[in-house]
Amino acid sequence: DAKTTQPPSMDCAEGRAANLPCNHSTISGNEYVYWYRQIHSQGPQYIIHGLKNNETNEMASLIITEDRKSSTLILPHATLRDTAVYYCIVRGYGGSQGNLIFGKGTKLSVKP
Amino acid sequence: NAGVTQTPKFRVLKTGQSMTLLCAQDMNHEYMYWYRQDPGMGLRLIHYSVGEGTTAKGEVPDGYNVSRLKKQNFLLGLESAAPSQTSVYFCASTVHPTSGQQFFGPGTRLTVL
């Protein structure tokens, strides 16, 4: 699975869009980009995933660049409850283990 | 659906004591995982199971044993706890390894003195 690079921390004002970047320059053609978040002391929570097209669900939008070497998770209207560590994970649709490899993620602080 | 549940939520052990952490899921998932998370770190895989009666080692299996006697339950055992095993333990499940969408439990915070 390709390695990802995320900024260690970011701030966002409540009600504004939070844009969380992720670099994955070694991503291969069959690898997906997944985003999870972990609110303090809770288990990680799946947010969204994509291959090459932009994706949107009720929680967030995922924008993947055309060369697939980077992506951005967008929380359109951040609230205080979105304060969490956000993990960008790249993995293929294969392998026998199926486990997720978590890095250190980005700590997003949403401020009033 | 309760999803993935873990018991206990907190536990304090003395060095050398043993204990078992229980993970239960009601989603009929085949695959289950045990991770540990140390302060400021990402999650690391301890053991996993691809189905009832099967288990396999992950990245950091030493000092732990697991069992999957029933499809819905995945047990993590510490035979002789050590301070290095102080951590937060998360259980997760997924329907199939090709799915990157895993469902996590709330965690068990374990302190070994």
mmCIF file of C-alpha atoms in Angstrom:
data_model
loop_
_atom_site.group_PDB
_atom_site.id
_atom_site.type_symbol
_atom_site.label_atom_id
_atom_site.label_comp_id
_atom_site.label_asym_id
_atom_site.label_seq_id
_atom_site.Cartn_x
_atom_site.Cartn_y
_atom_site.Cartn_z
ATOM 1 C CA ASP A 1 0.000 0.000 0.000
ATOM 2 C CA ALA A 2 1.260 3.465 -0.893
ATOM 3 C CA LYS A 3 2.570 5.833 1.768
ATOM 4 C CA THR A 4 0.627 8.988 2.576
ATOM 5 C CA THR A 5 1.732 12.379 3.893
ATOM 6 C CA GLN A 6 -0.569 14.679 5.841
ATOM 7 C CA PRO A 7 0.039 17.895 7.788
ATOM 8 C CA PRO A 8 0.149 17.179 11.521
ATOM 9 C CA SER A 9 -2.450 19.800 12.416
ATOM 10 C CA MET A 10 -4.918 22.317 10.990
ATOM 11 C CA ASP A 11 -7.386 24.855 12.329
ATOM 12 C CA CYS A 12 -10.758 25.748 10.885
ATOM 13 C CA ALA A 13 -13.416 28.260 11.891
ATOM 14 C CA GLU A 14 -16.815 26.862 12.762
ATOM 15 C CA GLY A 15 -19.195 27.059 9.795
ATOM 16 C CA ARG A 16 -16.400 27.317 7.259
ATOM 17 C CA ALA A 17 -15.206 24.577 4.935
ATOM 18 C CA ALA A 18 -12.348 22.428 6.199
ATOM 19 C CA ASN A 19 -9.990 21.261 3.462
ATOM 20 C CA LEU A 20 -7.642 18.483 4.543
ATOM 21 C CA PRO A 21 -4.858 17.596 2.103
ATOM 22 C CA CYS A 22 -3.123 14.279 1.585
ATOM 23 C CA ASN A 23 -0.180 13.421 -0.634
ATOM 24 C CA HIS A 24 0.161 9.908 -2.033
ATOM 25 C CA SER A 25 2.622 10.303 -4.887
ATOM 26 C CA THR A 26 3.423 6.568 -5.115
ATOM 27 C CA ILE A 27 -0.188 5.451 -5.453
ATOM 28 C CA SER A 28 -0.716 2.723 -8.014
ATOM 29 C CA GLY A 29 -3.583 2.335 -10.434
ATOM 30 C CA ASN A 30 -5.642 -0.110 -8.387
ATOM 31 C CA GLU A 31 -5.279 1.615 -5.036
ATOM 32 C CA TYR A 32 -8.130 3.489 -3.418
ATOM 33 C CA VAL A 33 -7.956 6.527 -1.146
ATOM 34 C CA TYR A 34 -9.832 6.125 2.143
ATOM 35 C CA TRP A 35 -10.522 8.699 4.826
ATOM 36 C CA TYR A 36 -11.269 7.905 8.438
ATOM 37 C CA ARG A 37 -11.511 10.133 11.461
ATOM 38 C CA GLN A 38 -11.040 9.530 15.145
ATOM 39 C CA ILE A 39 -12.803 11.757 17.613
ATOM 40 C CA HIS A 40 -11.025 11.909 20.945
ATOM 41 C CA SER A 41 -10.870 8.510 22.663
ATOM 42 C CA GLN A 42 -13.336 6.909 20.241
ATOM 43 C CA GLY A 43 -12.814 4.243 17.588
ATOM 44 C CA PRO A 44 -12.003 5.385 14.047
ATOM 45 C CA GLN A 45 -14.981 6.171 11.842
ATOM 46 C CA TYR A 46 -15.147 5.657 8.087
ATOM 47 C CA ILE A 47 -15.847 8.849 6.146
ATOM 48 C CA ILE A 48 -15.455 8.282 2.412
ATOM 49 C CA HIS A 49 -13.317 6.611 -0.231
ATOM 50 C CA GLY A 50 -12.587 6.962 -3.943
ATOM 51 C CA LEU A 51 -10.475 5.694 -6.830
ATOM 52 C CA LYS A 52 -10.156 8.537 -9.320
ATOM 53 C CA ASN A 53 -13.477 10.323 -9.523
ATOM 54 C CA ASN A 54 -14.570 12.880 -7.000
ATOM 55 C CA GLU A 55 -16.938 11.466 -4.408
ATOM 56 C CA THR A 56 -19.525 13.017 -2.116
ATOM 57 C CA ASN A 57 -21.646 11.629 0.670
ATOM 58 C CA GLU A 58 -23.576 13.023 3.601
ATOM 59 C CA MET A 59 -20.405 13.577 5.606
ATOM 60 C CA ALA A 60 -17.859 14.963 3.175
ATOM 61 C CA SER A 61 -16.492 15.337 -0.339
ATOM 62 C CA LEU A 62 -13.322 13.769 -1.677
ATOM 63 C CA ILE A 63 -11.404 15.481 -4.453
ATOM 64 C CA ILE A 64 -8.667 13.413 -6.127
ATOM 65 C CA THR A 65 -6.285 15.116 -8.544
ATOM 66 C CA GLU A 66 -6.163 13.907 -12.116
ATOM 67 C CA ASP A 67 -2.726 12.329 -11.629
ATOM 68 C CA ARG A 68 -4.028 10.749 -8.373
ATOM 69 C CA LYS A 69 -0.932 11.841 -6.480
ATOM 70 C CA SER A 70 -2.884 13.871 -3.976
ATOM 71 C CA SER A 71 -6.375 14.307 -2.617
ATOM 72 C CA THR A 72 -8.393 16.666 -0.426
ATOM 73 C CA LEU A 73 -11.114 15.834 2.026
ATOM 74 C CA ILE A 74 -13.662 18.626 2.306
ATOM 75 C CA LEU A 75 -16.006 19.100 5.247
ATOM 76 C CA PRO A 76 -18.317 21.740 3.788
ATOM 77 C CA HIS A 77 -19.558 23.351 7.002
ATOM 78 C CA ALA A 78 -17.319 22.338 9.874
ATOM 79 C CA THR A 79 -18.807 22.150 13.355
ATOM 80 C CA LEU A 80 -17.146 21.812 16.740
ATOM 81 C CA ARG A 81 -18.042 18.104 16.629
ATOM 82 C CA ASP A 82 -15.778 17.683 13.600
ATOM 83 C CA THR A 83 -12.728 18.273 15.791
ATOM 84 C CA ALA A 84 -10.811 15.009 15.381
ATOM 85 C CA VAL A 85 -7.762 13.332 13.888
ATOM 86 C CA TYR A 86 -8.298 12.620 10.193
ATOM 87 C CA TYR A 87 -6.487 9.735 8.539
ATOM 88 C CA CYS A 88 -5.828 9.374 4.830
ATOM 89 C CA ILE A 89 -5.182 5.729 3.888
ATOM 90 C CA VAL A 90 -4.276 4.276 0.525
ATOM 91 C CA ARG A 91 -4.822 0.595 -0.115
ATOM 92 C CA GLY A 92 -5.536 -1.776 -2.906
ATOM 93 C CA TYR A 93 -8.576 -3.938 -3.380
ATOM 94 C CA GLY A 94 -6.722 -7.085 -2.571
ATOM 95 C CA GLY A 95 -4.548 -8.836 -0.045
ATOM 96 C CA SER A 96 -5.572 -11.494 2.379
ATOM 97 C CA GLN A 97 -5.369 -9.473 5.574
ATOM 98 C CA GLY A 98 -7.505 -6.503 4.690
ATOM 99 C CA ASN A 99 -6.210 -4.454 7.586
ATOM 100 C CA LEU A 100 -5.849 -0.701 7.387
ATOM 101 C CA ILE A 101 -2.486 0.986 7.892
ATOM 102 C CA PHE A 102 -2.933 4.159 9.916
ATOM 103 C CA GLY A 103 -0.331 6.917 10.010
ATOM 104 C CA LYS A 104 -0.418 9.839 12.424
ATOM 105 C CA GLY A 105 -3.089 11.761 10.522
ATOM 106 C CA THR A 106 -4.059 15.432 10.718
ATOM 107 C CA LYS A 107 -5.436 16.835 13.931
ATOM 108 C CA LEU A 108 -8.242 19.204 12.895
ATOM 109 C CA SER A 109 -9.333 21.760 15.461
ATOM 110 C CA VAL A 110 -12.605 23.532 14.702
ATOM 111 C CA LYS A 111 -12.800 26.806 16.609
ATOM 112 C CA PRO A 112 -15.867 28.923 17.410
ATOM 113 C CA ASN B 1 -27.829 -2.993 15.459
ATOM 114 C CA ALA B 2 -25.225 -2.449 18.137
ATOM 115 C CA GLY B 3 -22.390 -2.668 15.599
ATOM 116 C CA VAL B 4 -19.078 -3.514 17.248
ATOM 117 C CA THR B 5 -18.952 -3.615 21.031
ATOM 118 C CA GLN B 6 -15.999 -4.117 23.351
ATOM 119 C CA THR B 7 -15.776 -5.110 26.987
ATOM 120 C CA PRO B 8 -14.457 -3.923 29.303
ATOM 121 C CA LYS B 9 -14.077 -0.190 28.584
ATOM 122 C CA PHE B 10 -11.299 0.296 31.144
ATOM 123 C CA ARG B 11 -9.013 -2.037 33.037
ATOM 124 C CA VAL B 12 -5.988 -1.712 35.301
ATOM 125 C CA LEU B 13 -3.716 -4.725 35.682
ATOM 126 C CA LYS B 14 -0.584 -5.468 37.633
ATOM 127 C CA THR B 15 2.445 -6.826 35.822
ATOM 128 C CA GLY B 16 2.090 -10.556 35.328
ATOM 129 C CA GLN B 17 -1.700 -10.684 35.571
ATOM 130 C CA SER B 18 -3.815 -12.046 32.757
ATOM 131 C CA MET B 19 -7.027 -10.852 31.177
ATOM 132 C CA THR B 20 -9.266 -11.272 28.139
ATOM 133 C CA LEU B 21 -10.771 -8.508 26.043
ATOM 134 C CA LEU B 22 -14.022 -9.328 24.285
ATOM 135 C CA CYS B 23 -15.135 -7.972 20.928
ATOM 136 C CA ALA B 24 -18.595 -8.704 19.570
ATOM 137 C CA GLN B 25 -20.220 -7.705 16.271
ATOM 138 C CA ASP B 26 -23.774 -8.227 15.093
ATOM 139 C CA MET B 27 -23.240 -7.484 11.383
ATOM 140 C CA ASN B 28 -22.388 -11.055 10.370
ATOM 141 C CA HIS B 29 -18.910 -9.949 9.263
ATOM 142 C CA GLU B 30 -16.334 -12.590 8.417
ATOM 143 C CA TYR B 31 -13.227 -10.530 9.111
ATOM 144 C CA MET B 32 -12.290 -9.190 12.511
ATOM 145 C CA TYR B 33 -9.204 -7.344 13.736
ATOM 146 C CA TRP B 34 -7.497 -6.298 16.928
ATOM 147 C CA TYR B 35 -5.455 -3.072 16.856
ATOM 148 C CA ARG B 36 -3.568 -1.202 19.530
ATOM 149 C CA GLN B 37 -3.022 2.537 19.666
ATOM 150 C CA ASP B 38 -0.294 4.154 21.704
ATOM 151 C CA PRO B 39 -0.267 7.901 22.529
ATOM 152 C CA GLY B 40 0.248 10.065 19.456
ATOM 153 C CA MET B 41 0.465 7.053 17.174
ATOM 154 C CA GLY B 42 -1.661 5.435 14.546
ATOM 155 C CA LEU B 43 -3.227 2.012 14.997
ATOM 156 C CA ARG B 44 -1.123 -1.136 14.711
ATOM 157 C CA LEU B 45 -2.533 -4.559 13.894
ATOM 158 C CA ILE B 46 -2.093 -7.235 16.578
ATOM 159 C CA HIS B 47 -4.032 -10.236 15.262
ATOM 160 C CA TYR B 48 -6.844 -10.800 12.842
ATOM 161 C CA SER B 49 -9.342 -13.467 11.833
ATOM 162 C CA VAL B 50 -10.731 -14.312 8.415
ATOM 163 C CA GLY B 51 -13.561 -16.415 9.769
ATOM 164 C CA GLU B 52 -14.842 -18.566 12.596
ATOM 165 C CA GLY B 53 -12.112 -20.841 13.924
ATOM 166 C CA THR B 54 -9.249 -19.033 12.168
ATOM 167 C CA THR B 55 -6.731 -16.508 13.448
ATOM 168 C CA ALA B 56 -3.487 -15.009 12.157
ATOM 169 C CA LYS B 57 -0.707 -12.733 13.368
ATOM 170 C CA GLY B 58 -0.517 -9.088 12.496
ATOM 171 C CA GLU B 59 2.254 -6.532 12.901
ATOM 172 C CA VAL B 60 2.705 -6.701 16.700
ATOM 173 C CA PRO B 61 1.454 -10.121 17.937
ATOM 174 C CA ASP B 62 3.982 -10.859 20.705
ATOM 175 C CA GLY B 63 2.467 -11.195 24.168
ATOM 176 C CA TYR B 64 -1.085 -11.662 22.855
ATOM 177 C CA ASN B 65 -3.268 -14.595 21.915
ATOM 178 C CA VAL B 66 -6.651 -14.621 20.196
ATOM 179 C CA SER B 67 -9.569 -16.925 19.596
ATOM 180 C CA ARG B 68 -12.587 -16.853 17.278
ATOM 181 C CA LEU B 69 -14.812 -19.684 18.480
ATOM 182 C CA LYS B 70 -17.969 -17.955 17.286
ATOM 183 C CA LYS B 71 -18.320 -15.802 14.195
ATOM 184 C CA GLN B 72 -19.598 -12.832 16.140
ATOM 185 C CA ASN B 73 -16.913 -12.843 18.843
ATOM 186 C CA PHE B 74 -13.168 -12.196 18.735
ATOM 187 C CA LEU B 75 -11.243 -12.494 21.995
ATOM 188 C CA LEU B 76 -7.850 -10.970 22.751
ATOM 189 C CA GLY B 77 -5.894 -12.471 25.636
ATOM 190 C CA LEU B 78 -2.922 -11.239 27.603
ATOM 191 C CA GLU B 79 -1.370 -14.177 29.455
ATOM 192 C CA SER B 80 1.190 -12.199 31.467
ATOM 193 C CA ALA B 81 0.645 -8.466 31.180
ATOM 194 C CA ALA B 82 3.624 -6.111 30.873
ATOM 195 C CA PRO B 83 3.789 -2.297 31.194
ATOM 196 C CA SER B 84 4.597 -2.126 27.466
ATOM 197 C CA GLN B 85 1.068 -3.393 26.812
ATOM 198 C CA THR B 86 -0.458 -0.268 28.303
ATOM 199 C CA SER B 87 -2.469 1.022 25.375
ATOM 200 C CA VAL B 88 -5.924 1.529 23.920
ATOM 201 C CA TYR B 89 -7.201 -1.552 22.125
ATOM 202 C CA PHE B 90 -9.642 -1.344 19.245
ATOM 203 C CA CYS B 91 -11.539 -4.117 17.595
ATOM 204 C CA ALA B 92 -12.834 -3.816 14.043
ATOM 205 C CA SER B 93 -14.791 -5.895 11.583
ATOM 206 C CA THR B 94 -15.490 -5.892 7.883
ATOM 207 C CA VAL B 95 -17.549 -7.968 5.519
ATOM 208 C CA HIS B 96 -14.606 -8.762 3.243
ATOM 209 C CA PRO B 97 -10.937 -7.687 3.048
ATOM 210 C CA THR B 98 -11.482 -6.029 -0.318
ATOM 211 C CA SER B 99 -13.708 -3.547 1.435
ATOM 212 C CA GLY B 100 -11.741 -0.753 3.030
ATOM 213 C CA GLN B 101 -14.740 0.155 5.140
ATOM 214 C CA GLN B 102 -14.116 -1.215 8.594
ATOM 215 C CA PHE B 103 -16.353 -0.772 11.594
ATOM 216 C CA PHE B 104 -14.588 -0.060 14.860
ATOM 217 C CA GLY B 105 -15.557 -0.598 18.455
ATOM 218 C CA PRO B 106 -15.287 2.110 21.130
ATOM 219 C CA GLY B 107 -12.002 0.791 22.500
ATOM 220 C CA THR B 108 -10.646 -0.661 25.735
ATOM 221 C CA ARG B 109 -8.205 1.452 27.713
ATOM 222 C CA LEU B 110 -5.735 -0.845 29.471
ATOM 223 C CA THR B 111 -3.143 0.226 32.013
ATOM 224 C CA VAL B 112 -0.511 -2.217 33.240
ATOM 225 C CA LEU B 113 1.296 -1.152 36.393
#
